[in-house]
Coordinates of C-alpha atoms in Angstrom, one line a residue:
X18 CA 3.8 14.8 -7.5
X19 CA 4.2 13.9 -3.8
X20 CA 6.4 10.8 -3.2
X21 CA 3.6 9.0 -1.3
X22 CA 1.2 9.4 -4.3
X23 CA 3.8 8.2 -6.8
X24 CA 4.6 5.1 -4.7
X25 CA 0.9 4.4 -4.5
X26 CA 0.4 4.7 -8.2
X27 CA 3.3 2.4 -9.0
X28 CA 2.2 -0.1 -6.4
X29 CA -1.3 0.0 -8.0
X30 CA 0.2 -0.7 -11.5
X31 CA 2.1 -3.8 -10.2
X32 CA -0.9 -5.0 -8.2
X33 CA -3.3 -4.7 -11.2
X34 CA -0.9 -6.7 -13.4
X35 CA -0.5 -9.4 -10.8
X36 CA -4.2 -9.5 -9.9
X37 CA -5.3 -9.8 -13.5
X38 CA -2.7 -12.5 -14.2
X39 CA -3.7 -14.6 -11.2
X40 CA -7.4 -14.1 -11.7
X41 CA -7.1 -15.0 -15.4
X42 CA -5.1 -18.1 -14.7
X43 CA -7.8 -19.3 -12.2
X44 CA -10.9 -18.3 -14.2
X45 CA -9.9 -18.3 -17.8
X46 CA -12.2 -15.3 -18.2
X47 CA -10.9 -11.9 -19.4
X48 CA -14.0 -10.2 -18.0
X49 CA -14.0 -11.8 -14.6
X50 CA -10.2 -11.4 -14.3
X51 CA -10.5 -7.7 -15.3
X52 CA -13.2 -7.1 -12.7
X53 CA -11.2 -8.8 -9.9
X54 CA -8.1 -7.1 -11.0
X55 CA -9.7 -3.6 -10.8
X56 CA -11.6 -3.9 -7.6
X57 CA -9.2 -5.6 -5.1
X58 CA -6.0 -3.6 -6.0
X59 CA -7.8 -0.3 -6.0
X60 CA -9.0 -0.9 -2.4
X61 CA -5.5 -2.1 -1.5
X62 CA -3.9 1.0 -3.0
X63 CA -6.0 3.3 -0.8
X64 CA -5.2 1.2 2.2
X65 CA -1.5 1.4 1.3
X66 CA -1.6 5.2 1.0
X67 CA -3.1 5.6 4.5
X68 CA -0.7 3.0 5.9
X69 CA 2.2 5.1 4.6
X70 CA 0.7 8.2 6.2
X71 CA 0.3 6.5 9.5
X72 CA 3.9 5.3 9.5
X73 CA 5.1 8.9 8.8
X74 CA 3.2 10.0 11.9
X75 CA 4.8 7.2 13.9
X76 CA 8.2 8.1 12.7
X77 CA 7.7 11.8 13.3
X78 CA 6.6 11.1 16.9
X79 CA 9.5 8.7 17.4
X80 CA 11.9 11.5 16.5
X81 CA 10.5 13.5 19.4
X82 CA 9.8 10.9 22.0
X83 CA 12.6 8.5 23.1
X84 CA 10.0 5.9 24.4
X85 CA 8.3 5.8 21.0
X86 CA 11.6 5.7 19.2
X87 CA 12.7 2.6 21.2
X88 CA 9.3 0.9 20.7
X89 CA 9.5 1.5 16.9
X90 CA 13.1 0.4 16.7
X91 CA 12.7 -2.8 18.8
X92 CA 9.2 -3.8 17.8

């Protein structure tokens, strides 16, 4: 399994647990908390996967271009 995918799945598991716990604490409803916990983290996990992919492209470009390397290193 690719490392990016494994990181995405473990992040999703943590996010589901936190999302459910917070939603349940606020609503007291298992059904509502479950719905919130499933929808929001799933969207976030997809965004995280593409965020990682984008940073890999930035890092690869930085390795080839000193200007980009300096920009990435110094913000």
